[in-house]
mmCIF file of C-alpha atoms in Angstrom:
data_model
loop_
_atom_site.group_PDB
_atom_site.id
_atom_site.type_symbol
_atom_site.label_atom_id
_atom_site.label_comp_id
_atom_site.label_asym_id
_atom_site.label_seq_id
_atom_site.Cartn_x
_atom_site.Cartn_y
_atom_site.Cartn_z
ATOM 1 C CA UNK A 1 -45.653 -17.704 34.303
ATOM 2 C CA UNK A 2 -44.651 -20.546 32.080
ATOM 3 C CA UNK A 3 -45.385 -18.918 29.087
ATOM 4 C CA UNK A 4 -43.501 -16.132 29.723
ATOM 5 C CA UNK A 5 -40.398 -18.339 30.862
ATOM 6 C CA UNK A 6 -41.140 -19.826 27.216
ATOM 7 C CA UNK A 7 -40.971 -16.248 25.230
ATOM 8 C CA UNK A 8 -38.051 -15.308 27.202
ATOM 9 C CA UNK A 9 -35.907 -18.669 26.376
ATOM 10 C CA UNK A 10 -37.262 -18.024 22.699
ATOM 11 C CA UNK A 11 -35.794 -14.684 22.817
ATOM 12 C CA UNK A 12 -32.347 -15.250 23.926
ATOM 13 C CA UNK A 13 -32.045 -18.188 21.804
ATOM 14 C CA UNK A 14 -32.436 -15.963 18.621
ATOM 15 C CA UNK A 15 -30.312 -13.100 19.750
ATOM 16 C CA UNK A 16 -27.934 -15.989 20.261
ATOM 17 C CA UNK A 17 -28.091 -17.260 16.542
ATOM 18 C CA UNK A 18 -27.873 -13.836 15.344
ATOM 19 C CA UNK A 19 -24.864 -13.237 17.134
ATOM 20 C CA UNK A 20 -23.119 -16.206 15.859
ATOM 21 C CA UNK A 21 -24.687 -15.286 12.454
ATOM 22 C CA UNK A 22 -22.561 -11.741 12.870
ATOM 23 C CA UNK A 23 -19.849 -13.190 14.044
ATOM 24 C CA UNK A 24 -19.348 -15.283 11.325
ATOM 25 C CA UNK A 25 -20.721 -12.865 8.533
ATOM 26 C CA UNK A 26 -18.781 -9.643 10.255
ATOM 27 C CA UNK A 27 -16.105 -10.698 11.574
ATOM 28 C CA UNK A 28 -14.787 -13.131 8.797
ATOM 29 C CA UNK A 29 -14.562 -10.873 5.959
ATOM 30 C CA UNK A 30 -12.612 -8.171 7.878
ATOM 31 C CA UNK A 31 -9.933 -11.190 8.733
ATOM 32 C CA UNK A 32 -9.550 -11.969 5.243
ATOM 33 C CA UNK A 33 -9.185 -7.919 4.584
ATOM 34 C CA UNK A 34 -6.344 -7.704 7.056
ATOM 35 C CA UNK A 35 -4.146 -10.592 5.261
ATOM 36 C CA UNK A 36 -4.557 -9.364 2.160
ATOM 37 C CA UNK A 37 -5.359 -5.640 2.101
ATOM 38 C CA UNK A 38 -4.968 -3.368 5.364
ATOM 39 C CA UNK A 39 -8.433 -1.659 5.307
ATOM 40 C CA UNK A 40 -8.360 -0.130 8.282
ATOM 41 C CA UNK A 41 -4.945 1.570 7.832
ATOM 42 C CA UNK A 42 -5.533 2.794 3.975
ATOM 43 C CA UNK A 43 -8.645 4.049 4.894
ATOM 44 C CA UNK A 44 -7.691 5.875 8.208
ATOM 45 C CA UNK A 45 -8.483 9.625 7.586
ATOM 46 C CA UNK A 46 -5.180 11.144 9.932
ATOM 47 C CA UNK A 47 -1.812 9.571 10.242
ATOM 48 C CA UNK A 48 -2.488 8.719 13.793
ATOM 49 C CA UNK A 49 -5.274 6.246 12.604
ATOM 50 C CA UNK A 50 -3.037 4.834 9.846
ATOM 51 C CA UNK A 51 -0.278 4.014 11.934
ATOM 52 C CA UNK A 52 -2.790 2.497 14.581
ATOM 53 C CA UNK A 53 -3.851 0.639 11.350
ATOM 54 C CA UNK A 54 -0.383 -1.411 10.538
ATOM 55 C CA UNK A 55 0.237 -2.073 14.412
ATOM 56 C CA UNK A 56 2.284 0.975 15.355
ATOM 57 C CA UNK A 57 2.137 2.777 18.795
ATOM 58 C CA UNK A 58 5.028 5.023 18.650
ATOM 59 C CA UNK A 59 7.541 5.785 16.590
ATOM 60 C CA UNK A 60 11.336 6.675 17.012
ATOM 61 C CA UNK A 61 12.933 9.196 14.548
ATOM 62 C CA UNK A 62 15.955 7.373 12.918
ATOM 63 C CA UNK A 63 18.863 8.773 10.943
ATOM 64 C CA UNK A 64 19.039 5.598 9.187
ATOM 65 C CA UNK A 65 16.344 5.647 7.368
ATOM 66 C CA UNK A 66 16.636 8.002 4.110
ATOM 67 C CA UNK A 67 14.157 9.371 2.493
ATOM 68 C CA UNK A 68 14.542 11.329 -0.924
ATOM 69 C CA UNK A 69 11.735 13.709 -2.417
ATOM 70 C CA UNK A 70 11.668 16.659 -4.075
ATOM 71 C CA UNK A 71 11.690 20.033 -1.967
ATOM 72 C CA UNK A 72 9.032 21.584 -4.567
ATOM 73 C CA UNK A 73 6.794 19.562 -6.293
ATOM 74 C CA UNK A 74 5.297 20.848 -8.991
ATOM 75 C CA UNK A 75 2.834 18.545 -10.334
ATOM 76 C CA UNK A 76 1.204 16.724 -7.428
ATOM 77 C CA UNK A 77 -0.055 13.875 -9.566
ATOM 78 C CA UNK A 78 3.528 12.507 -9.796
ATOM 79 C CA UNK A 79 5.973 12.503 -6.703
ATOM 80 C CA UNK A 80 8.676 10.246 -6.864
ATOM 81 C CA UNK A 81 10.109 9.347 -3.172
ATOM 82 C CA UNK A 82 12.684 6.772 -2.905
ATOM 83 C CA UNK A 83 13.222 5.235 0.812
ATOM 84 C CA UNK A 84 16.238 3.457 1.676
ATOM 85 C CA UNK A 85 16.803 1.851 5.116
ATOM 86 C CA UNK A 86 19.724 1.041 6.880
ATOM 87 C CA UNK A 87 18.505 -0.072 10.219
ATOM 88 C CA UNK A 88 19.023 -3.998 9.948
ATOM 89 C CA UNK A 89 16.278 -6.057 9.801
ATOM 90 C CA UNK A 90 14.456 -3.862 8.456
ATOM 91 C CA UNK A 91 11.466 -5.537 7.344
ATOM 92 C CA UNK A 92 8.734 -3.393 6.403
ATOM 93 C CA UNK A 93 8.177 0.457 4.803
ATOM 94 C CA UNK A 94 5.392 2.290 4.697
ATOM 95 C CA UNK A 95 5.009 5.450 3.346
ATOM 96 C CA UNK A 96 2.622 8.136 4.348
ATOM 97 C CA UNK A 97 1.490 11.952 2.605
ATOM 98 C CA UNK A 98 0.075 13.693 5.830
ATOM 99 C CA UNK A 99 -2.173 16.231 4.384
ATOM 100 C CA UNK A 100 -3.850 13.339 2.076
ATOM 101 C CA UNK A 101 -7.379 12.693 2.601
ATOM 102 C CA UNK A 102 -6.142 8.914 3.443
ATOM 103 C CA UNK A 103 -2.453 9.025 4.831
ATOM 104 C CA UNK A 104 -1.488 5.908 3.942
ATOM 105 C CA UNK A 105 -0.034 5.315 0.493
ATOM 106 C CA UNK A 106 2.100 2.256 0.255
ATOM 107 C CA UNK A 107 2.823 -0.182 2.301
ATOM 108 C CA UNK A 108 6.411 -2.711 1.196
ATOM 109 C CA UNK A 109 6.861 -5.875 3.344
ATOM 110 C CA UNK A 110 10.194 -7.746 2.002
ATOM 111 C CA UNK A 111 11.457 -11.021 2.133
ATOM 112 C CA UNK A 112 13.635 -13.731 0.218
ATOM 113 C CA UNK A 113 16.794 -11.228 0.060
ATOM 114 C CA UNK A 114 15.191 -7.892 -1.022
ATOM 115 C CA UNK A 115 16.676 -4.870 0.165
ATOM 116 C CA UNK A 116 14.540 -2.642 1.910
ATOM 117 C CA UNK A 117 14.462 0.129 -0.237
ATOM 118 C CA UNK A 118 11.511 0.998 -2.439
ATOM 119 C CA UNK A 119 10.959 3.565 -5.376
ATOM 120 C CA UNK A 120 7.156 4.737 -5.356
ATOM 121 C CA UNK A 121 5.428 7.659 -7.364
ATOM 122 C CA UNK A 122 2.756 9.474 -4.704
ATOM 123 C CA UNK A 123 0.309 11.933 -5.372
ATOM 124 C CA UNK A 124 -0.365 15.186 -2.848
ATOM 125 C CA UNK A 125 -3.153 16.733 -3.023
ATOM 126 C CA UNK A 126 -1.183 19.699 -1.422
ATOM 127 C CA UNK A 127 2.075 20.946 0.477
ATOM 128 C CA UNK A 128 2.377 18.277 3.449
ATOM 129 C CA UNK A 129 4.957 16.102 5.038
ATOM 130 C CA UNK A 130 5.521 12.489 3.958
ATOM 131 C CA UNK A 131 6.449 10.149 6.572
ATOM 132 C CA UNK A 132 8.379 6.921 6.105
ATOM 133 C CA UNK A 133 7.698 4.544 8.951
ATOM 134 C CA UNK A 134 10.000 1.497 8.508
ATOM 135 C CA UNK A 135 9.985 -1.760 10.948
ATOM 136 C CA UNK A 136 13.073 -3.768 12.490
ATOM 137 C CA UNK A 137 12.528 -5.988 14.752
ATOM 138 C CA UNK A 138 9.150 -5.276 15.866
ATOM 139 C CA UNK A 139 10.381 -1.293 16.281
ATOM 140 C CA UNK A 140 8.973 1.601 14.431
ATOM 141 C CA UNK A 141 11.544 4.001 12.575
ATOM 142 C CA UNK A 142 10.261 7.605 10.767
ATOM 143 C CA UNK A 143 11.529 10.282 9.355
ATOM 144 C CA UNK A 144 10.130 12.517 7.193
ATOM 145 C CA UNK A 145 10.232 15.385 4.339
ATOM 146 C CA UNK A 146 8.228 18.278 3.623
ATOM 147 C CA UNK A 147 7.483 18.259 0.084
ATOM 148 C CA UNK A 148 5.661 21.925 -1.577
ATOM 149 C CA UNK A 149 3.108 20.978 -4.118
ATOM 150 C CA UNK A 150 2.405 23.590 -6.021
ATOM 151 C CA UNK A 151 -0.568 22.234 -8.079
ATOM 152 C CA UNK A 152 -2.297 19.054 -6.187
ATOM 153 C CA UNK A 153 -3.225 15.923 -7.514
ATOM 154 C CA UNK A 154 -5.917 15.074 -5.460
ATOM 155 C CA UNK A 155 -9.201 15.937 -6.912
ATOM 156 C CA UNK A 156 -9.737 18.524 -10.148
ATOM 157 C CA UNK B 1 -7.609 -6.245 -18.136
ATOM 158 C CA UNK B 2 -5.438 -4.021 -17.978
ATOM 159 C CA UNK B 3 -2.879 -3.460 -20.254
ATOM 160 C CA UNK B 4 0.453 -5.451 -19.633
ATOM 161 C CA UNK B 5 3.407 -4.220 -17.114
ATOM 162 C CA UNK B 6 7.127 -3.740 -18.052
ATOM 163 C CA UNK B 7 8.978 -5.050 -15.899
ATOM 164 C CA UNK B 8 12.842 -5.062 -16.337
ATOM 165 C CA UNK B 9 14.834 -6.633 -13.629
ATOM 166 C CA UNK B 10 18.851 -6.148 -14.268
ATOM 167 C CA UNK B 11 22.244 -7.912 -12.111
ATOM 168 C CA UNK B 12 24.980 -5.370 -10.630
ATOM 169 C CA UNK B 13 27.107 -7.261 -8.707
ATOM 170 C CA UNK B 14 25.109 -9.149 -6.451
ATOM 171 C CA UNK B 15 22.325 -6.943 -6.129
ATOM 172 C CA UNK B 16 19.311 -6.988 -8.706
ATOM 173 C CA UNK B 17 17.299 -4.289 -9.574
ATOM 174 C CA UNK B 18 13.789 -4.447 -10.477
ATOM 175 C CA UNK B 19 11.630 -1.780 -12.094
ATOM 176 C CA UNK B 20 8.320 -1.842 -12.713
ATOM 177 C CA UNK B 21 5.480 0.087 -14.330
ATOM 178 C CA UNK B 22 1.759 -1.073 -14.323
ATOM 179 C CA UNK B 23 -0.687 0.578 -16.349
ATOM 180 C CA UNK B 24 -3.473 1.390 -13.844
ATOM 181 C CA UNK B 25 -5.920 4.660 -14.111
ATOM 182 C CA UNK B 26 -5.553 4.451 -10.000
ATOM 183 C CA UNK B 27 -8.733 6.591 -9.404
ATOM 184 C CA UNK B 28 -9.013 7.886 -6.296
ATOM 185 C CA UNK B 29 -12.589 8.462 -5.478
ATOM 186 C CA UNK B 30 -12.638 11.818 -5.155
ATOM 187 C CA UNK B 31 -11.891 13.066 -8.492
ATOM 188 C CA UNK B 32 -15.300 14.459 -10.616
ATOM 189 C CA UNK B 33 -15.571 14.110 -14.535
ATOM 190 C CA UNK B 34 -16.386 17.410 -16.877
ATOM 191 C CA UNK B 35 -20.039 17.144 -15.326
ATOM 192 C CA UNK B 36 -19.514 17.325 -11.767
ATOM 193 C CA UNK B 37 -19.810 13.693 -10.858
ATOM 194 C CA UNK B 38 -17.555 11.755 -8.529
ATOM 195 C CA UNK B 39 -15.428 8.983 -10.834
ATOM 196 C CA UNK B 40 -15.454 5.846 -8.851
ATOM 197 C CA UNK B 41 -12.350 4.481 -6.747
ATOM 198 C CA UNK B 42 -10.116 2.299 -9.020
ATOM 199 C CA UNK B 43 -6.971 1.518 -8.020
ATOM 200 C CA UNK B 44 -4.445 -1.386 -7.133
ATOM 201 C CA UNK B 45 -4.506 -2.603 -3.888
ATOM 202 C CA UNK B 46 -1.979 -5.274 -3.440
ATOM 203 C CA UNK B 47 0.639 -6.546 -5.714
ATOM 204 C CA UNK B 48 3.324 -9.317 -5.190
ATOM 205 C CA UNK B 49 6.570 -9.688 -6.523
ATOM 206 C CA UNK B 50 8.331 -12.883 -6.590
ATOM 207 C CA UNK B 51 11.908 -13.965 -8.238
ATOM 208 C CA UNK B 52 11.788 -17.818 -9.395
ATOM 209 C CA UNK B 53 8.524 -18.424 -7.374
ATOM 210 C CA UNK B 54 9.628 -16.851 -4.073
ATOM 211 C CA UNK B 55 7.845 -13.649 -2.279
ATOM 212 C CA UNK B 56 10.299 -10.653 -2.188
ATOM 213 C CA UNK B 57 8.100 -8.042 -2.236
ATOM 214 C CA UNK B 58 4.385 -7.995 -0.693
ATOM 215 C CA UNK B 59 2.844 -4.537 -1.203
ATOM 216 C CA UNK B 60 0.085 -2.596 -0.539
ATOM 217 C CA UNK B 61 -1.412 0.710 -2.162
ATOM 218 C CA UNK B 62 -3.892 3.254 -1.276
ATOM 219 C CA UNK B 63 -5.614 5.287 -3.775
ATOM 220 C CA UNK B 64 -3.002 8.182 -3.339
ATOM 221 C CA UNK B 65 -0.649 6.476 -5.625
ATOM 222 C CA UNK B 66 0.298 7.939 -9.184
ATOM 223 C CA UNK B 67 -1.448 6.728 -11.681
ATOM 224 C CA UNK B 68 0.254 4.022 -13.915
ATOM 225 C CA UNK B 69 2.639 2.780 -10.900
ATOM 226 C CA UNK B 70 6.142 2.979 -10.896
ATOM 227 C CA UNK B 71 7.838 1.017 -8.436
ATOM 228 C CA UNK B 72 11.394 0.117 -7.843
ATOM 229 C CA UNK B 73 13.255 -2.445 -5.576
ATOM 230 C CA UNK B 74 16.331 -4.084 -4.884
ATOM 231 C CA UNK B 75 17.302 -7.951 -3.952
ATOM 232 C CA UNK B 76 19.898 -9.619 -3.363
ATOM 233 C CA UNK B 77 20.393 -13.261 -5.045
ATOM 234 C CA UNK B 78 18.319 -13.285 -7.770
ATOM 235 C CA UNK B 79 21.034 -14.201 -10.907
ATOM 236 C CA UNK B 80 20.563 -13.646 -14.767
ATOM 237 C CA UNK B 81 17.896 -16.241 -15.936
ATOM 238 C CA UNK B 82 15.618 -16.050 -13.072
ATOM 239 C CA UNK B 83 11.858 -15.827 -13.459
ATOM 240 C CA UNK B 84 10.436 -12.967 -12.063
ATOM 241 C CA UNK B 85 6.985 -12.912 -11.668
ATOM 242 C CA UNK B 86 4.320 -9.504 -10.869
ATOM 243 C CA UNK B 87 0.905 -10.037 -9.831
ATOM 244 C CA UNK B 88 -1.409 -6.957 -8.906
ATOM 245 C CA UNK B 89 -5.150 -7.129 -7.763
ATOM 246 C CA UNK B 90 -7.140 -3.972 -7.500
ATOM 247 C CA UNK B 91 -10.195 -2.796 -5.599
ATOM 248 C CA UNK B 92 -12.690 -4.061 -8.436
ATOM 249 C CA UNK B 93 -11.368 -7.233 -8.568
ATOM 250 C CA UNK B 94 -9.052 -7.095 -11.459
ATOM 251 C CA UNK B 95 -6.162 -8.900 -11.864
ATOM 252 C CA UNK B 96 -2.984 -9.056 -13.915
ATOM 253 C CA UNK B 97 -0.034 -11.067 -13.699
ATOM 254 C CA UNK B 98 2.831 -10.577 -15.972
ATOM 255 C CA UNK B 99 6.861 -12.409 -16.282
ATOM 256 C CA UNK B 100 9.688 -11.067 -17.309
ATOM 257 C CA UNK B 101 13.573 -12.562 -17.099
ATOM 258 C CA UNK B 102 16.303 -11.075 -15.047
ATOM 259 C CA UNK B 103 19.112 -9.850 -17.134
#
């Protein structure tokens, strides 16, 4: 009976070092990912997943945020998008290619008197929507384009 | 390392413009060479770019960016004579940091 009282203390205590051992081998490294590069978001398969990923629930469709692509695309490997917002205090833009095998493309946060407008070169892999989700005072903006690709720039 | 970025950064008014192009194959992963293997992901993850020291821009990128970025922002303050400063890491570890003078 005592011996098996023993075992059993034995055996929580190193389920409880191992735990602490994940914690702090797990756990840490994903921190550091978030601060520095958004992991979870860029690598979110669906644009659900990559909005979950920068901290959005839902999203309001806003007429002042502008968003400028090409209707036809013709080389996917190159899509230049410009995004210019006009909601005030707007302080971050990301922007998404739907159809892309990871959503999220690029991700602006500004400070120190930049305007929140960005210039960025995207590649499709094929005809999709790109989404521009920008945030203002902890609210999510979009709009979005549809953008015809006629040779993608995804893969070969 | 990477080969250097141009960066130009120009004064309208009171609103600066900055342009800038690194030079970045930005693989994606799921790209194969001429015999059928998958060429690893390379590509920039985060870059920075700060006028006279100070953050303006913190960005992030996902592999679906063109290759050789092209980027393009506005701020407002930064005069003729200012520093400004780009600094890009990528998914390997690389990094580059490069200067260039507001006009």
């Amino acid at each position: 009976m005592d011996l098996m009282r023993r075992t059993l203390l034995k055996g929580m205590g190193s389920t409880g070092v191992l735990a602490a051992a994940l914690a702090a081998g797990v756990l840490r490294p994903t921190q550091v990912f978030a601060a520095d590069w958004n992991k979870a978001a860029f690598e979110a398969k669906d644009f659900a997943g990559a909005l979950k990923g920068i901290g959005v629930g839902s999203t309001a469709e806003s007429k002042d945020l502008l968003l400028t692509a090409p209707e036809i695309a013709e080389n996917g490997a190159v899509v230049s998008v410009t995004v210019v917002s006009k909601i005030p205090a707007t302080s971050s833009i990301s922007v998404f290619v739907e159809k892309n095998p990871m959503p999220l493309s690029a991700h602006f946060q500004f400070a120190n008197g930049a305007l929140p407008e960005a210039r960025v070169n995207l590649k499709m892999g094929q005809t999709s929507l790109v989404k521009v989700v920008a945030m203002a005072n902890g609210k999510a903006y979009m709009t979005q384009k549809e953008v015809k690709v006629t040779m993608g720039g995804c893969g070969g | 390392m990477a080969d250097p970025m141009k960066i130009r950064a120009t004064v309208s008014g009171d609103v600066c413009d900055i342009k800038v192009l690194m030079s970045h194959p930005m693989e994606t992963g799921q790209r194969k060479d001429s015999d059928g293997k998958i060429v690893p992901a390379h590509f920039i993850q985060t870059f920075t770019i700060a006028v006279n020291g100070k953050t303006v821009v913190d960005g992030g990128c996902g592999p679906s960016v063109s290759r050789n970025p092209v980027f393009g922002f506005k701020a407002k303050g930064p005069k003729a004579g200012d520093k400004v400063t780009v600094t890009w890491t990528d998914n390997l570890g690389d990094k580059r940091s490069d200067e260039a003078t507001v006009a």
